[in-house]
Coordinates of C-alpha atoms in Angstrom, one line a residue:
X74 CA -223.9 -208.7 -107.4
X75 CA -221.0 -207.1 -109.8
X76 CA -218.6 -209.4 -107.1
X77 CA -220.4 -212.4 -108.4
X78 CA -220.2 -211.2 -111.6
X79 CA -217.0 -210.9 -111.4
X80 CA -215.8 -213.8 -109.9
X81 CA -217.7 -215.9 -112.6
X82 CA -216.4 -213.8 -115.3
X83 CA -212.6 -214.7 -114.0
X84 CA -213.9 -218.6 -113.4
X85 CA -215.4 -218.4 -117.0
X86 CA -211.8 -217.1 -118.8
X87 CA -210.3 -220.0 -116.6
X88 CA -212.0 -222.3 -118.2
X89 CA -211.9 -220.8 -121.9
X90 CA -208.1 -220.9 -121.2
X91 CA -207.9 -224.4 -119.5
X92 CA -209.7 -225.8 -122.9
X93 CA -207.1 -223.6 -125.2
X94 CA -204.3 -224.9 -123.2
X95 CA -205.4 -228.6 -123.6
X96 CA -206.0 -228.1 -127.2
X97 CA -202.5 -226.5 -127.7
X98 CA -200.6 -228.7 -125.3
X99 CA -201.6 -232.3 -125.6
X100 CA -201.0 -234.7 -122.3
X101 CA -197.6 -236.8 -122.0
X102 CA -198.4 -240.3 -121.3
X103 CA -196.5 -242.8 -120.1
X104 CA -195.3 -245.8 -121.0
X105 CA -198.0 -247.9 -119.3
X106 CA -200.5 -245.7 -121.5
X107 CA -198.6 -245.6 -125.0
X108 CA -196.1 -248.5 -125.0
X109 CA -192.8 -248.1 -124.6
X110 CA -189.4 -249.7 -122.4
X111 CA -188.9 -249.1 -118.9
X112 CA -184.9 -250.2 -117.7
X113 CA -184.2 -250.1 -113.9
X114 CA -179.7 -249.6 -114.0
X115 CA -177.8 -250.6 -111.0
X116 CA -174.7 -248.7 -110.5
X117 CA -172.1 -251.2 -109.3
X118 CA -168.7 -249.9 -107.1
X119 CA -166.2 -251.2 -108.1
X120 CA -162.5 -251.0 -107.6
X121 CA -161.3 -248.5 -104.5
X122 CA -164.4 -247.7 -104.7
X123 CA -167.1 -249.5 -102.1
X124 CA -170.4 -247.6 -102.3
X125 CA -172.0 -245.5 -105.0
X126 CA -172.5 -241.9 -103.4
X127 CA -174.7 -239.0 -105.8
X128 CA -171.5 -237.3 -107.7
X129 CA -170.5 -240.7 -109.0
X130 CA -174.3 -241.3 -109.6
X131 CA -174.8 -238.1 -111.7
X132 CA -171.5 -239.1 -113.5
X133 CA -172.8 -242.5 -114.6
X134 CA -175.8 -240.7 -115.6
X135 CA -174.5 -238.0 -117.4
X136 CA -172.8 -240.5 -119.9
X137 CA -176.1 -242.5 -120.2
X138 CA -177.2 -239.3 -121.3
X139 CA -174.8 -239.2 -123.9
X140 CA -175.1 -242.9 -124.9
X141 CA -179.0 -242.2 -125.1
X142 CA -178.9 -239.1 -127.3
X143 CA -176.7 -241.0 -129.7
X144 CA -179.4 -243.6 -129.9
X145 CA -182.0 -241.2 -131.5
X146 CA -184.9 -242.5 -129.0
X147 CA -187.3 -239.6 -128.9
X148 CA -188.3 -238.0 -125.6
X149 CA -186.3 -240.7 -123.4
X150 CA -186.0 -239.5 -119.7
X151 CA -183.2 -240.8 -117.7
X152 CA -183.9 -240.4 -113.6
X153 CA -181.8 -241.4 -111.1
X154 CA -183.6 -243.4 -107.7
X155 CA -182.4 -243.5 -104.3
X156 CA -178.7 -243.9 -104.1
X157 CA -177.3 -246.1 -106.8
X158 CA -180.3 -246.8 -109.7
X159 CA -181.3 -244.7 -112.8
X160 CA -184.8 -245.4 -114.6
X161 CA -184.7 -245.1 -118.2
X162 CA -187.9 -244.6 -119.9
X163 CA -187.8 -245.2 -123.8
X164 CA -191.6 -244.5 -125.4
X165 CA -192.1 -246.5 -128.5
X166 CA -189.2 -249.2 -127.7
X167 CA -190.5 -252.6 -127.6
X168 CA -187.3 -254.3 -128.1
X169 CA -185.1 -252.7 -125.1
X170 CA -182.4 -255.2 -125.7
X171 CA -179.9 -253.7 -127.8
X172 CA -180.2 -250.0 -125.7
X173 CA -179.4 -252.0 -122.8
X174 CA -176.6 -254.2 -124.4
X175 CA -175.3 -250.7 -125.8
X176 CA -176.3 -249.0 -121.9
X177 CA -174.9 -251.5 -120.1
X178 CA -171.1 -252.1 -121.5
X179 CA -168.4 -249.7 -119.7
X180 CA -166.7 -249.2 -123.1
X181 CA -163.3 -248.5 -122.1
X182 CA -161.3 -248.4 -125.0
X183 CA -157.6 -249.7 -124.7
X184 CA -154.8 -249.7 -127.7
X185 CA -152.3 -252.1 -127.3
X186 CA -149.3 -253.9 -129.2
X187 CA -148.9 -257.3 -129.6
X188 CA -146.3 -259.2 -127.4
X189 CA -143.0 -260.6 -129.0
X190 CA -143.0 -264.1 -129.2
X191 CA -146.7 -264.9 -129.2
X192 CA -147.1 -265.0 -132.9
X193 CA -147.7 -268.3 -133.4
X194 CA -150.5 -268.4 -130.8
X195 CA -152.4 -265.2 -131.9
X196 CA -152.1 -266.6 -135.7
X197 CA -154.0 -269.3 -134.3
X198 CA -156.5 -267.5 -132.6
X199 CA -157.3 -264.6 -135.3
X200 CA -157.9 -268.2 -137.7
X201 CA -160.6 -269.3 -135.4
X202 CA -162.1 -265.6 -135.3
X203 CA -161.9 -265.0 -138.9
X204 CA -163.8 -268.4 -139.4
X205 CA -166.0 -268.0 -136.8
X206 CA -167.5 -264.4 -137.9
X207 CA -167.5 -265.7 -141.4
X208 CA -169.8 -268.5 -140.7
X209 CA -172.2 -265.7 -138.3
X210 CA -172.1 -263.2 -141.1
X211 CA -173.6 -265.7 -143.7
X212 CA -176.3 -266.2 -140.9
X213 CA -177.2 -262.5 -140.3
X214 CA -177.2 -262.2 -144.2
X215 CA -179.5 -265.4 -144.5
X216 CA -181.8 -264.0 -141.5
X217 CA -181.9 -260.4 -143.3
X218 CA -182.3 -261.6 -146.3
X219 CA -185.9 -263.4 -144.7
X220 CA -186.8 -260.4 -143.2
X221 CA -186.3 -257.9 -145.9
X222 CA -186.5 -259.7 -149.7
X223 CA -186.5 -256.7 -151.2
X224 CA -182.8 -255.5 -150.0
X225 CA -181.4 -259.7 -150.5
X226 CA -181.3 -259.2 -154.6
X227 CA -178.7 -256.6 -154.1
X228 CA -176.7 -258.4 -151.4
X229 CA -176.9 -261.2 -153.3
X230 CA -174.8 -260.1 -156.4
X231 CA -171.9 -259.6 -153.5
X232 CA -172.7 -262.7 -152.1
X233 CA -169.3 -264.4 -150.7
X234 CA -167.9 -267.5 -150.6
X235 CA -170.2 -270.1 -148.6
X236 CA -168.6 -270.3 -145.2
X237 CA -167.9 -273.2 -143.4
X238 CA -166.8 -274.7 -139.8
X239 CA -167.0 -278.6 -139.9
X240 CA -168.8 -279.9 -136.8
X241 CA -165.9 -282.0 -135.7
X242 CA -163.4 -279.0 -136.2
X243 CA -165.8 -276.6 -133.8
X244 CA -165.9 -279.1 -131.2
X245 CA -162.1 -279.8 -131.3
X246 CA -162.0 -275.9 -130.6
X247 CA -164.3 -275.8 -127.9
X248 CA -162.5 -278.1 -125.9
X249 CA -159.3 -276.4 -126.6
X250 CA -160.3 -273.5 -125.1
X251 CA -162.1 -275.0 -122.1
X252 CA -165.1 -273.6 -123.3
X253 CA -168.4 -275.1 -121.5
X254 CA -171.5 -275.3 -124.1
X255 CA -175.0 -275.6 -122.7
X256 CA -177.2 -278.4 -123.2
X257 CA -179.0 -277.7 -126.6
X258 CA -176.9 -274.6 -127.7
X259 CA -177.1 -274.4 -131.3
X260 CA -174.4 -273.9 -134.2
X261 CA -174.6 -270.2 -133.9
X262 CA -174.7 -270.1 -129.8
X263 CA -171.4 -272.3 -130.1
X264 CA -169.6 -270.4 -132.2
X265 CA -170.9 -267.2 -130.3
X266 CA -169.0 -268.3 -127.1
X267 CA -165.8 -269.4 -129.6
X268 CA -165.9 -266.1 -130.7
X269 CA -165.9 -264.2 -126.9
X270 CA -163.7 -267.0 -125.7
X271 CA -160.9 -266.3 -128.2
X272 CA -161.2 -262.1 -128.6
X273 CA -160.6 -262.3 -124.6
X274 CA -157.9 -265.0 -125.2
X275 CA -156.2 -262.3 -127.6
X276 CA -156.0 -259.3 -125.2
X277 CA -154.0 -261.5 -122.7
X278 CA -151.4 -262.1 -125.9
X279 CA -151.6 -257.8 -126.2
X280 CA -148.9 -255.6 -123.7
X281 CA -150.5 -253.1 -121.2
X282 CA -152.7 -250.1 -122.6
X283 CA -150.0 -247.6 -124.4
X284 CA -153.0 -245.1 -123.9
X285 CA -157.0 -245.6 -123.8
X286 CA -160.1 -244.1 -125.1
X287 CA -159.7 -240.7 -122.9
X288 CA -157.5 -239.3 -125.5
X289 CA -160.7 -239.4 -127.9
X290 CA -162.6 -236.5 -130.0
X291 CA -164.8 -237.9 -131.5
X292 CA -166.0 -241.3 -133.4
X293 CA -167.9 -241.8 -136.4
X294 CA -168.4 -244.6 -138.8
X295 CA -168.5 -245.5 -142.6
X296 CA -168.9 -247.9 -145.4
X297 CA -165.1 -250.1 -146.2
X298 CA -164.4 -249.3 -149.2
X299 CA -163.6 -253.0 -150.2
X300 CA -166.2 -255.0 -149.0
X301 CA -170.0 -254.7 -147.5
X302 CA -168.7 -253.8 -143.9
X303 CA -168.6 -251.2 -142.2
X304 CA -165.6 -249.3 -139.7
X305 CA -165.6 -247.0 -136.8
X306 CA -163.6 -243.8 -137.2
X307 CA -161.4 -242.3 -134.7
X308 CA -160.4 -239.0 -134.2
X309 CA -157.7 -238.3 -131.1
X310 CA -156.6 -235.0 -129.1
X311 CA -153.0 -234.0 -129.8
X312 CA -151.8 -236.1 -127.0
X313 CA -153.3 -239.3 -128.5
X314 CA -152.4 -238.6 -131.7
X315 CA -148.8 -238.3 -130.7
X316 CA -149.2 -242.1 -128.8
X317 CA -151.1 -243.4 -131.2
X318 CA -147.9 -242.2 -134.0
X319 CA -145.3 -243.7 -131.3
X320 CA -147.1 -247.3 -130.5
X321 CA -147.6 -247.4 -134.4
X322 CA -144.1 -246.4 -135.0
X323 CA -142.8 -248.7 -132.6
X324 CA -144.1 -252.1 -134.0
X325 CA -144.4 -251.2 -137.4
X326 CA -142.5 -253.8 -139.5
X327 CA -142.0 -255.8 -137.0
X328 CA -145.0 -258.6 -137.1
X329 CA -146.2 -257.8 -134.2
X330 CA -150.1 -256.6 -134.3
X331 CA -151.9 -253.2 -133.1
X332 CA -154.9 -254.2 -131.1
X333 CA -158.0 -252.1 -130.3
X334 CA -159.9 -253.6 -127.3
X335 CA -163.0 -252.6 -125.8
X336 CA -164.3 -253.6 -122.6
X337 CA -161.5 -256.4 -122.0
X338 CA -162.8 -257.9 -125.3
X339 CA -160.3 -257.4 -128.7
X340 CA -162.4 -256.0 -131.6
X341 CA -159.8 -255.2 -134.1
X342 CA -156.3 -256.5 -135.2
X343 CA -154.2 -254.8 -137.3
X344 CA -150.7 -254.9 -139.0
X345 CA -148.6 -251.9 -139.4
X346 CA -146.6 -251.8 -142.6
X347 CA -142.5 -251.0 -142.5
X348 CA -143.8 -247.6 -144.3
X349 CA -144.6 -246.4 -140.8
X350 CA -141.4 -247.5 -139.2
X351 CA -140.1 -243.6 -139.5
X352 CA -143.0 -241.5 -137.7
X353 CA -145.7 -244.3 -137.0
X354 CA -149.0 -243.3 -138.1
X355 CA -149.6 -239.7 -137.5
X356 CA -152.7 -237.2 -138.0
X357 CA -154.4 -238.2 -135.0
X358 CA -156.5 -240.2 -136.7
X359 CA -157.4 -243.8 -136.9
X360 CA -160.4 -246.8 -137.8
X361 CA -161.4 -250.0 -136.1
X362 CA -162.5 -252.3 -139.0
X363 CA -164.0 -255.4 -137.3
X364 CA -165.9 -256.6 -140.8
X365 CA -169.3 -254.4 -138.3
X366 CA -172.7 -254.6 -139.6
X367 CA -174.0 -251.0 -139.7
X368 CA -175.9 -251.8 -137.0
X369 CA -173.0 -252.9 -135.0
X370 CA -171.3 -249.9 -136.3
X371 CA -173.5 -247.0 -135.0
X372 CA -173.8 -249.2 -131.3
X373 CA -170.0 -248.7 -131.2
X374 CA -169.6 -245.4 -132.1
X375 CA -172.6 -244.3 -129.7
X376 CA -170.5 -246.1 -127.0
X377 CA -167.2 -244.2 -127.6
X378 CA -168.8 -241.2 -128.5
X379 CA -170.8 -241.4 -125.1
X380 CA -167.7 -242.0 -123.4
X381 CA -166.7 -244.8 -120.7
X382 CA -168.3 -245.8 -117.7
X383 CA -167.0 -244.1 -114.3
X384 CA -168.2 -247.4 -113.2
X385 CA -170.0 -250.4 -114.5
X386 CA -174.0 -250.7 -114.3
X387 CA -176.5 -253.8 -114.5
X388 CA -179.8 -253.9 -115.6
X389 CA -181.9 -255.4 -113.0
X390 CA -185.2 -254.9 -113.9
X391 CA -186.8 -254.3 -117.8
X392 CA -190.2 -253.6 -118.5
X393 CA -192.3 -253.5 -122.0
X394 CA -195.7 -252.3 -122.8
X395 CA -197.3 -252.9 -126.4
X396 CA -199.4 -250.0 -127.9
X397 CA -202.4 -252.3 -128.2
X398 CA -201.8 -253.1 -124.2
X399 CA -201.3 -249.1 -123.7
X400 CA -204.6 -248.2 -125.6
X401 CA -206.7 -250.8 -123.6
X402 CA -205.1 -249.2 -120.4
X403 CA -205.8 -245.3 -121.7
X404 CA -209.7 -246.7 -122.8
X405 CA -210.3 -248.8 -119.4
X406 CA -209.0 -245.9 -117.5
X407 CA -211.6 -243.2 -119.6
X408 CA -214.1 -245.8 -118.7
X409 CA -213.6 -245.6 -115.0
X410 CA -213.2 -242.1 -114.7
X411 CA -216.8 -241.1 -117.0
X412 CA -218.8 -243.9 -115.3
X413 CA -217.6 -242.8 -111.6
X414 CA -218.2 -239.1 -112.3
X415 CA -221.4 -240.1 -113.9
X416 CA -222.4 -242.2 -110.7
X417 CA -221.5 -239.1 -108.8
X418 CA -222.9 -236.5 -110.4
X419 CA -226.5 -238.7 -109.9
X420 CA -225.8 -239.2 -106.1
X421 CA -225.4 -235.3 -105.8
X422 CA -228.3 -234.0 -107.9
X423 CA -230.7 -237.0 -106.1
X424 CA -229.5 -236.2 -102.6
X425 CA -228.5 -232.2 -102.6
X426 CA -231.3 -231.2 -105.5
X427 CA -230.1 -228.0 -106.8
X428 CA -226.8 -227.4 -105.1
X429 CA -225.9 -231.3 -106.4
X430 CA -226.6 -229.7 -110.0
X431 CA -224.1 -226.9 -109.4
X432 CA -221.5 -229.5 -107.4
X433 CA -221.6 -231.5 -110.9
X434 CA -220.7 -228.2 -112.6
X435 CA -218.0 -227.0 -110.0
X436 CA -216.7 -230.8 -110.5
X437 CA -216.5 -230.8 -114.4
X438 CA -214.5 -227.4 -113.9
X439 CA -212.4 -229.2 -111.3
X440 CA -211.9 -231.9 -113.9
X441 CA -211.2 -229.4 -116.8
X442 CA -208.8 -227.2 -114.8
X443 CA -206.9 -230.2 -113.6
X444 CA -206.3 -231.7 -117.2
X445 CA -205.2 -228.5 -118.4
X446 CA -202.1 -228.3 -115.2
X447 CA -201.4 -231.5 -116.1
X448 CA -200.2 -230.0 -119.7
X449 CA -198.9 -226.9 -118.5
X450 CA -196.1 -228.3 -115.8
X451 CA -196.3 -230.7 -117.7
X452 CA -197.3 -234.0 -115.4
X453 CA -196.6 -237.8 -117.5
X454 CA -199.8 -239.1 -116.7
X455 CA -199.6 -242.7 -116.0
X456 CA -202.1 -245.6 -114.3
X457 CA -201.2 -244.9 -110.6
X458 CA -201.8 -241.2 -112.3
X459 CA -204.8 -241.5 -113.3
X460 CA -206.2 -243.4 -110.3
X461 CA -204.8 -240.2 -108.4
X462 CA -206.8 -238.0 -110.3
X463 CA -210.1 -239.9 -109.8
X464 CA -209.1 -240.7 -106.5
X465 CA -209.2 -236.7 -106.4
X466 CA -212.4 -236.4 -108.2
X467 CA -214.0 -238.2 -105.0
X468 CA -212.1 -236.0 -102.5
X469 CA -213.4 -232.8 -104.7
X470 CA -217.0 -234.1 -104.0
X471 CA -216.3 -234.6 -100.7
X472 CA -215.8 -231.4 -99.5
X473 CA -218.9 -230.1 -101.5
X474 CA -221.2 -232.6 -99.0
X475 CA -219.2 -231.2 -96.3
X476 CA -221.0 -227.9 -97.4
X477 CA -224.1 -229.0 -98.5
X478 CA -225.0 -230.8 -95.4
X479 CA -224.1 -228.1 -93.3
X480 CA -226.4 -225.6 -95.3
X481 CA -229.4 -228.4 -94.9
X482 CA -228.4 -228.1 -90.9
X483 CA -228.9 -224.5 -90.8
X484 CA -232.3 -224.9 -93.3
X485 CA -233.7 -227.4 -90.4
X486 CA -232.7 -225.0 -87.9
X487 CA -234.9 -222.7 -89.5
X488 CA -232.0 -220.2 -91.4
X489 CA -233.2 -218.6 -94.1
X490 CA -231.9 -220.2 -97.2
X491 CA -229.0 -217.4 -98.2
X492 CA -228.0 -217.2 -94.4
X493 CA -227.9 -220.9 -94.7
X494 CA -225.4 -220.7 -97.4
X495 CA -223.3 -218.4 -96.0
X496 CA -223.1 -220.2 -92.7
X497 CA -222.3 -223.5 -94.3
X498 CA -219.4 -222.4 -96.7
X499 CA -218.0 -220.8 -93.4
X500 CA -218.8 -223.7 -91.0
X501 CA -217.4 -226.1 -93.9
X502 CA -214.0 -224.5 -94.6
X503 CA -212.2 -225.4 -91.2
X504 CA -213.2 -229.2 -91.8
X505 CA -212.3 -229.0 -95.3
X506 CA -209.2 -227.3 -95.0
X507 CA -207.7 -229.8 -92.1
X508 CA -209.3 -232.9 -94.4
X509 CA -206.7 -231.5 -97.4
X510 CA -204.3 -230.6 -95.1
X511 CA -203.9 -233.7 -94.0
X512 CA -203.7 -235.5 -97.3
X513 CA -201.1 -233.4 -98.6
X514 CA -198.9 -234.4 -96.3
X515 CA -199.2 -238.0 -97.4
X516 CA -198.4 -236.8 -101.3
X517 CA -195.5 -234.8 -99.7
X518 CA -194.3 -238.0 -98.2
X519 CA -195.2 -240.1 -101.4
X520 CA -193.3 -238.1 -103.5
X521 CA -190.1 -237.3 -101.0
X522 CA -189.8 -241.1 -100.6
X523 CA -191.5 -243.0 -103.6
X524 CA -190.0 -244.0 -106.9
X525 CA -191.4 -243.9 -110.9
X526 CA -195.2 -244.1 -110.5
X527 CA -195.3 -243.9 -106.9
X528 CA -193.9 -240.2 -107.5
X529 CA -196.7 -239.6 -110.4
X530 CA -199.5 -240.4 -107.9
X531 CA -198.3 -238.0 -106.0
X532 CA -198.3 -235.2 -107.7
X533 CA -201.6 -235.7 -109.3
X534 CA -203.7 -236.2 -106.1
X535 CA -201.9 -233.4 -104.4
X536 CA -203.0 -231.3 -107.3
X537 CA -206.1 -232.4 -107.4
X538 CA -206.4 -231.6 -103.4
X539 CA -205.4 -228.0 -104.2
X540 CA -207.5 -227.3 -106.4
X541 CA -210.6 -229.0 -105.1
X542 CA -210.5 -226.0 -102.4
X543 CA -210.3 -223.8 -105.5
X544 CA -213.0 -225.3 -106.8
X545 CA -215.5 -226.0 -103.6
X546 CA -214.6 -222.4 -102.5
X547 CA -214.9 -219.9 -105.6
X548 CA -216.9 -222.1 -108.1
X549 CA -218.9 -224.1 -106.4
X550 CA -219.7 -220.7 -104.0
X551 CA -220.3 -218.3 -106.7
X552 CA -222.1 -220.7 -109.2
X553 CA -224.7 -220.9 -106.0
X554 CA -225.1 -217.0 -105.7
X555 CA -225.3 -216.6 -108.9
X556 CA -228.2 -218.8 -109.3
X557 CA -229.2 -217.1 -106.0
X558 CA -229.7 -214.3 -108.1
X559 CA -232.9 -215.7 -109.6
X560 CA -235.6 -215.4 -107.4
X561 CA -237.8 -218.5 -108.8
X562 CA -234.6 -220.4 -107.8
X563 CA -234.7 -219.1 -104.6
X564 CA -236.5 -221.6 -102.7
X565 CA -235.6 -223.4 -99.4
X566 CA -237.4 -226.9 -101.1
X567 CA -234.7 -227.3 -104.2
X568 CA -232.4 -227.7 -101.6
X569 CA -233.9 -229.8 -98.7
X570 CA -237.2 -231.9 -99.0
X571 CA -239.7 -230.3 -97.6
X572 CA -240.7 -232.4 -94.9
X573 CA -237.5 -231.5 -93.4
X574 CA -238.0 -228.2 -93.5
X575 CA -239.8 -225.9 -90.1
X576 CA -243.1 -225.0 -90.6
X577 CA -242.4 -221.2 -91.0
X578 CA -240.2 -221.8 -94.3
X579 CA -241.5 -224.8 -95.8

């Protein structure tokens, strides 16, 4: 009796503790359950290099990292899959596009100097730029502006100049540069491909890198002093400070233009005065002023701050979930889970009588101990997650028949009833133990070879198979002896009807 006692006072403090832990350590959902940005990356090979193998992986992913951090997106996980994809989970994000436009770009930086003799042509160019992100500046002010009034009074007293580019002269530019517009592209979508076609058109007017963004520190960003927009700040390590001085020094005066290009794309332009013609300019120290929005700003700096690319990724799959969509999902799932426990815990008590009272007990402790690993580990619960869990709940009842029946077997026979119980928890436990057995291996396999949500079913059946022994071997066993206990319980007919039972116990 004091065994019992004890074994119920430990299965007791479990629980007390389980419900603590829940309390303290709320469950992680996922994003099918609160809403949130999925992004399946490809790593690409590229160059010498012909397939993707795991230290080039981990390298790719270890800049994400960086990239991601800079972002301020909290609790993002970045995982890699098989051999050459990372998942990217981003809780809250409904609008993944700009984390994979600032994901997805290699961002190798490159500082170059202008060619001799191609003035001309680059004057040309940087007039088409200049007009061009005049013109789509007005437009990001004019679609702020709609979306925020409040902040539009105070950009309005530094309104600028009404931009224009004449219809006539856009088209003229387009077909100078061989540039093919889609079929109902707007004003905007036109002069966004003029403005990619002629900052790659610049780079091929630039000389080879003197020196790229591997000489780097750090990056930051500010406010220009004249004007609204904002600048990317550079800081170099002694060794591109020193090329930076010399590639400064050596076309200062001269006309010839320092570009900064990023990704084969040229983001800034500059002139270097005859001032510098002596030393260049020195302090290891520089600023890309592209006329950014702030937005645009802190994208760039993430990028150089993250670093390059080892090599270039794609984003082949995206996925969104709403809140409202995750809520349904967590409330339909509740739903499924009560009313099949509810359905269950009536099939026990109708068919097993007493010991279908305690299995509904043993199975709410199940339920209660499982929830609370989920927050200790912690496990992301998730849809295929939760359907491993009930999926669980079913096997956890199973092996509780498997008990019961043999303990009606032996009452038939004509055990007496405590024999009878003792027989069928030791008849039961081979069956059981080769029935979980053999389901573990599956969630071994699952989780060796599945990916994202796969994974997460996984890990919560094969929890849920663990402890369902725990749970049909201590509590469900020591809840029966302890009701055992009680001798007006202690009758052969709350267990079996008793038209099934031999004359001599009945």
């Amino acid at each position: 009796m004091a065994r019992q006692q004890g074994w119920f006072a430990l299965i007791l403090a479990l629980a007390i503790a389980a419900s603590a832990l829940l309390v303290t350590f709320p469950l992680q959902l996922g994003l099918d359950l609160r809403g949130g940005s999925q992004l399946t990356l490809q790593v690409m090979p590229a160059g010498a290099i012909t397939s993707v193998d795991q230290e080039q992986l981990e390298a790719v992913k270890e800049v994400l990292e960086r990239r991601i951090n800079g972002l301020g997106v909290a609790e993002s996980t970045l995982q890699t899959v098989g051999n050459d994809q990372l998942v990217l989970q981003l809780p809250g994000e409904q609008d993944p596009s700009r984390a994979a436009k600032v994901l997805g770009s290699t961002a190798l930086l490159e500082f170059r100097a202008q060619r001799a003799g191609t003035e001309q042509e680059m004057q040309g160019l940087l007039s088409l730029k200049r007009q061009a992100e005049a013109v789509l500046n007005l437009e990001r002010q004019r679609r702020s502006a709609l979306n925020n009034p409040a902040a539009a009074g105070a950009d309005n007293e530094a309104a600028q100049p009404p931009a224009d580019f004449p219809e006539d002269q856009l088209a003229q530019a387009l077909r100078q540069l061989d540039i093919a517009v889609p079929a109902g592209a707007s004003e905007i979508d036109q002069l966004e491909l003029l403005l990619d076609a002629v900052n790659t058109q610049i780079v091929a007017l630039y000389e080879p890198a003197a020196f790229t963004g591997k000489e780097l520190v750090t990056a930051g960003r500010q406010q220009q002093q004249s004007g609204s927009g904002w600048e990317v700040t550079l800081s170099f390590t002694q060794t591109g400070g020193e090329q930076f001085a010399n590639l400064t020094r050596n076309i200062a005066g001269t006309g010839r233009l320092l570009g900064i290009v990023l990704d084969g794309r040229s983001i800034s332009e500059a002139s270097v005065g005859p001032e510098f013609q002596a030393a260049g300019i020195a302090g290891g120290a520089a600023s890309i002023t592209g006329n950014f929005t702030a937005e645009e700003a802190r994208d760039l700096e993430v990028q150089l701050r993250g670093g390059s690319l080892p090599l270039p990724i794609r984003v082949v799959e995206v996925r969104t979930v709403g809140p409202s969509l995750g809520a349904d999902n967590i409330r339909s799932s509740l739903v499924a889970a009560l009313l099949g426990l509810a359905l269950v815990a009536v099939f026990m008590v109708l068919v097993y009588r007493l010991a279908g009272v305690v299995a509904v007990l043993a199975l709410s402790l199940y339920a209660l101990f499982n929830l609370a690993l989920y927050a200790l580990i912690p496990v992301t619960l998730t849809l295929p997650g939760i359907a491993g869990f009930i999926l669980s709940l079913g096997m956890a009842v199973d092996a509780n028949v498997l008990i019961f029946e043999r303990i009606k077997d032996e009452l038939r026979s004509g055990s007496t009833l405590i024999r009878s119980i003792e027989t069928g928890f030791s008849l039961a436990f081979s069956s059981i133990l080769d029935g979980q057995l053999t389901t573990l291996i599956s969630c071994v396999a699952l989780f060796a070879l599945g990916t994202g949500f796969v994974k997460g079913f996984a890990v919560t059946l094969g929890i849920g198979v663990l402890l369902s022994l725990f749970s049909a071997f201590t509590c469900t066993r020591t809840l029966l002896r302890l009701l055992m206990s009680y001798p007006a319980l202690r009758r052969p007919s709350y267990f079996l009807p008793r038209i099934q039972l031999p004359a001599a116990t009945s």
